[in-house]
Amino acid sequence: MMLPSSGLGLALEAVGLADAGRVGRKAATLGELKRAGFPVPEGVVLTTEALAQTLAAAGLGGDAQPEQVLAVGLPDEVAEAMAAAAERLGGGLLAVRS
């Protein structure tokens, strides 16, 4: 199942080590393990572009402090990517990883 092609959210099985710069090393490794057949739960990952859009919408840069980031609302496009991710996973309870 695919997510909308905004580039903000990707299915875990669609990422690998080549995507580490966009999704982080942990997600990239989980994507590799999932495609190799290891028992990795279904998942989605928001890309660094989602973070960049969120920070830009709030007038913040990459040097923003954690408390500043926590106070930021999500731009509509990022919120829509998150909603699509939740729907893809069945809409039930979700676990969130950093």
PDB file of C-alpha atoms in Angstrom:
ATOM      1  CA  MET A   1       0.000   0.000   0.000  1.00  0.00           C
ATOM      2  CA  MET A   2       1.361   3.409  -0.931  1.00  0.00           C
ATOM      3  CA  LEU A   3       1.070   6.771   0.760  1.00  0.00           C
ATOM      4  CA  PRO A   4       0.168   9.919  -1.145  1.00  0.00           C
ATOM      5  CA  SER A   5       3.164  11.123  -3.128  1.00  0.00           C
ATOM      6  CA  SER A   6       3.820  14.316  -1.168  1.00  0.00           C
ATOM      7  CA  GLY A   7       7.298  13.087  -0.270  1.00  0.00           C
ATOM      8  CA  LEU A   8       6.536  13.812   3.375  1.00  0.00           C
ATOM      9  CA  GLY A   9       5.595  10.296   4.451  1.00  0.00           C
ATOM     10  CA  LEU A  10       6.922   7.001   3.157  1.00  0.00           C
ATOM     11  CA  ALA A  11       5.939   3.420   3.840  1.00  0.00           C
ATOM     12  CA  LEU A  12       8.642   1.726   5.894  1.00  0.00           C
ATOM     13  CA  GLU A  13       9.116  -1.024   3.322  1.00  0.00           C
ATOM     14  CA  ALA A  14       9.804   1.639   0.681  1.00  0.00           C
ATOM     15  CA  VAL A  15      12.933   2.980   2.402  1.00  0.00           C
ATOM     16  CA  GLY A  16      16.433   1.606   2.736  1.00  0.00           C
ATOM     17  CA  LEU A  17      19.938   2.660   3.633  1.00  0.00           C
ATOM     18  CA  ALA A  18      20.171   4.886   0.558  1.00  0.00           C
ATOM     19  CA  ASP A  19      17.357   6.965   2.100  1.00  0.00           C
ATOM     20  CA  ALA A  20      19.036   7.491   5.484  1.00  0.00           C
ATOM     21  CA  GLY A  21      19.535  11.201   4.813  1.00  0.00           C
ATOM     22  CA  ARG A  22      15.784  11.641   4.263  1.00  0.00           C
ATOM     23  CA  VAL A  23      14.390   9.302   6.921  1.00  0.00           C
ATOM     24  CA  GLY A  24      17.158   8.733   9.469  1.00  0.00           C
ATOM     25  CA  ARG A  25      19.368   5.710   9.960  1.00  0.00           C
ATOM     26  CA  LYS A  26      16.960   3.853  12.275  1.00  0.00           C
ATOM     27  CA  ALA A  27      14.046   3.979   9.813  1.00  0.00           C
ATOM     28  CA  ALA A  28      16.325   3.170   6.879  1.00  0.00           C
ATOM     29  CA  THR A  29      17.644   0.095   8.683  1.00  0.00           C
ATOM     30  CA  LEU A  30      14.139  -1.025   9.662  1.00  0.00           C
ATOM     31  CA  GLY A  31      13.086  -0.704   6.017  1.00  0.00           C
ATOM     32  CA  GLU A  32      16.011  -2.891   4.934  1.00  0.00           C
ATOM     33  CA  LEU A  33      15.194  -5.501   7.596  1.00  0.00           C
ATOM     34  CA  LYS A  34      11.493  -5.516   6.644  1.00  0.00           C
ATOM     35  CA  ARG A  35      12.265  -6.103   2.964  1.00  0.00           C
ATOM     36  CA  ALA A  36      14.717  -8.866   3.931  1.00  0.00           C
ATOM     37  CA  GLY A  37      11.871 -10.714   5.652  1.00  0.00           C
ATOM     38  CA  PHE A  38      12.630  -9.960   9.296  1.00  0.00           C
ATOM     39  CA  PRO A  39       9.598  -9.539  11.596  1.00  0.00           C
ATOM     40  CA  VAL A  40       9.379  -5.729  11.534  1.00  0.00           C
ATOM     41  CA  PRO A  41       5.917  -4.252  12.208  1.00  0.00           C
ATOM     42  CA  GLU A  42       4.166  -2.223   9.534  1.00  0.00           C
ATOM     43  CA  GLY A  43       5.226   1.384   9.683  1.00  0.00           C
ATOM     44  CA  VAL A  44       5.564   4.734   8.033  1.00  0.00           C
ATOM     45  CA  VAL A  45       8.177   7.405   8.389  1.00  0.00           C
ATOM     46  CA  LEU A  46       7.924  11.159   8.041  1.00  0.00           C
ATOM     47  CA  THR A  47      10.821  12.568   6.055  1.00  0.00           C
ATOM     48  CA  THR A  48      13.231  15.343   6.904  1.00  0.00           C
ATOM     49  CA  GLU A  49      11.250  17.424   4.396  1.00  0.00           C
ATOM     50  CA  ALA A  50       8.248  17.213   6.754  1.00  0.00           C
ATOM     51  CA  LEU A  51      10.395  18.616   9.559  1.00  0.00           C
ATOM     52  CA  ALA A  52      11.854  21.320   7.297  1.00  0.00           C
ATOM     53  CA  GLN A  53       8.360  22.413   6.204  1.00  0.00           C
ATOM     54  CA  THR A  54       7.162  22.466   9.802  1.00  0.00           C
ATOM     55  CA  LEU A  55      10.098  24.574  10.969  1.00  0.00           C
ATOM     56  CA  ALA A  56       9.838  26.941   8.004  1.00  0.00           C
ATOM     57  CA  ALA A  57       6.110  27.469   8.565  1.00  0.00           C
ATOM     58  CA  ALA A  58       6.930  28.518  12.142  1.00  0.00           C
ATOM     59  CA  GLY A  59       9.792  30.768  11.080  1.00  0.00           C
ATOM     60  CA  LEU A  60      12.352  28.486  12.737  1.00  0.00           C
ATOM     61  CA  GLY A  61      15.597  27.088  11.408  1.00  0.00           C
ATOM     62  CA  GLY A  62      17.635  23.973  12.025  1.00  0.00           C
ATOM     63  CA  ASP A  63      19.047  25.543  15.179  1.00  0.00           C
ATOM     64  CA  ALA A  64      15.617  25.679  16.859  1.00  0.00           C
ATOM     65  CA  GLN A  65      15.545  24.584  20.480  1.00  0.00           C
ATOM     66  CA  PRO A  66      13.454  21.521  21.458  1.00  0.00           C
ATOM     67  CA  GLU A  67      10.934  23.608  23.396  1.00  0.00           C
ATOM     68  CA  GLN A  68      10.430  25.823  20.322  1.00  0.00           C
ATOM     69  CA  VAL A  69       9.782  22.801  18.109  1.00  0.00           C
ATOM     70  CA  LEU A  70       7.330  21.309  20.601  1.00  0.00           C
ATOM     71  CA  ALA A  71       5.272  24.518  20.534  1.00  0.00           C
ATOM     72  CA  VAL A  72       4.921  24.504  16.730  1.00  0.00           C
ATOM     73  CA  GLY A  73       1.682  23.500  15.020  1.00  0.00           C
ATOM     74  CA  LEU A  74       1.838  21.260  11.986  1.00  0.00           C
ATOM     75  CA  PRO A  75       1.331  22.732   8.516  1.00  0.00           C
ATOM     76  CA  ASP A  76      -1.714  21.261   6.760  1.00  0.00           C
ATOM     77  CA  GLU A  77       0.370  19.225   4.302  1.00  0.00           C
ATOM     78  CA  VAL A  78       2.360  17.577   7.116  1.00  0.00           C
ATOM     79  CA  ALA A  79      -0.800  16.917   9.145  1.00  0.00           C
ATOM     80  CA  GLU A  80      -2.371  15.341   6.045  1.00  0.00           C
ATOM     81  CA  ALA A  81       0.699  13.106   5.569  1.00  0.00           C
ATOM     82  CA  MET A  82       0.409  11.984   9.201  1.00  0.00           C
ATOM     83  CA  ALA A  83      -3.320  11.313   8.802  1.00  0.00           C
ATOM     84  CA  ALA A  84      -2.655   9.271   5.651  1.00  0.00           C
ATOM     85  CA  ALA A  85      -0.013   7.299   7.542  1.00  0.00           C
ATOM     86  CA  ALA A  86      -2.404   6.549  10.396  1.00  0.00           C
ATOM     87  CA  GLU A  87      -5.112   5.496   7.939  1.00  0.00           C
ATOM     88  CA  ARG A  88      -2.664   3.223   6.111  1.00  0.00           C
ATOM     89  CA  LEU A  89      -1.929   1.488   9.403  1.00  0.00           C
ATOM     90  CA  GLY A  90      -5.590   0.843  10.170  1.00  0.00           C
ATOM     91  CA  GLY A  91      -6.487   3.870  12.241  1.00  0.00           C
ATOM     92  CA  GLY A  92      -6.059   2.122  15.607  1.00  0.00           C
ATOM     93  CA  LEU A  93      -3.537   2.808  18.330  1.00  0.00           C
ATOM     94  CA  LEU A  94      -0.067   3.631  17.050  1.00  0.00           C
ATOM     95  CA  ALA A  95       3.393   3.584  18.555  1.00  0.00           C
ATOM     96  CA  VAL A  96       5.590   6.574  17.732  1.00  0.00           C
ATOM     97  CA  ARG A  97       9.361   6.284  17.578  1.00  0.00           C
ATOM     98  CA  SER A  98      11.868   9.087  17.370  1.00  0.00           C
TER      99      SER A  98
END
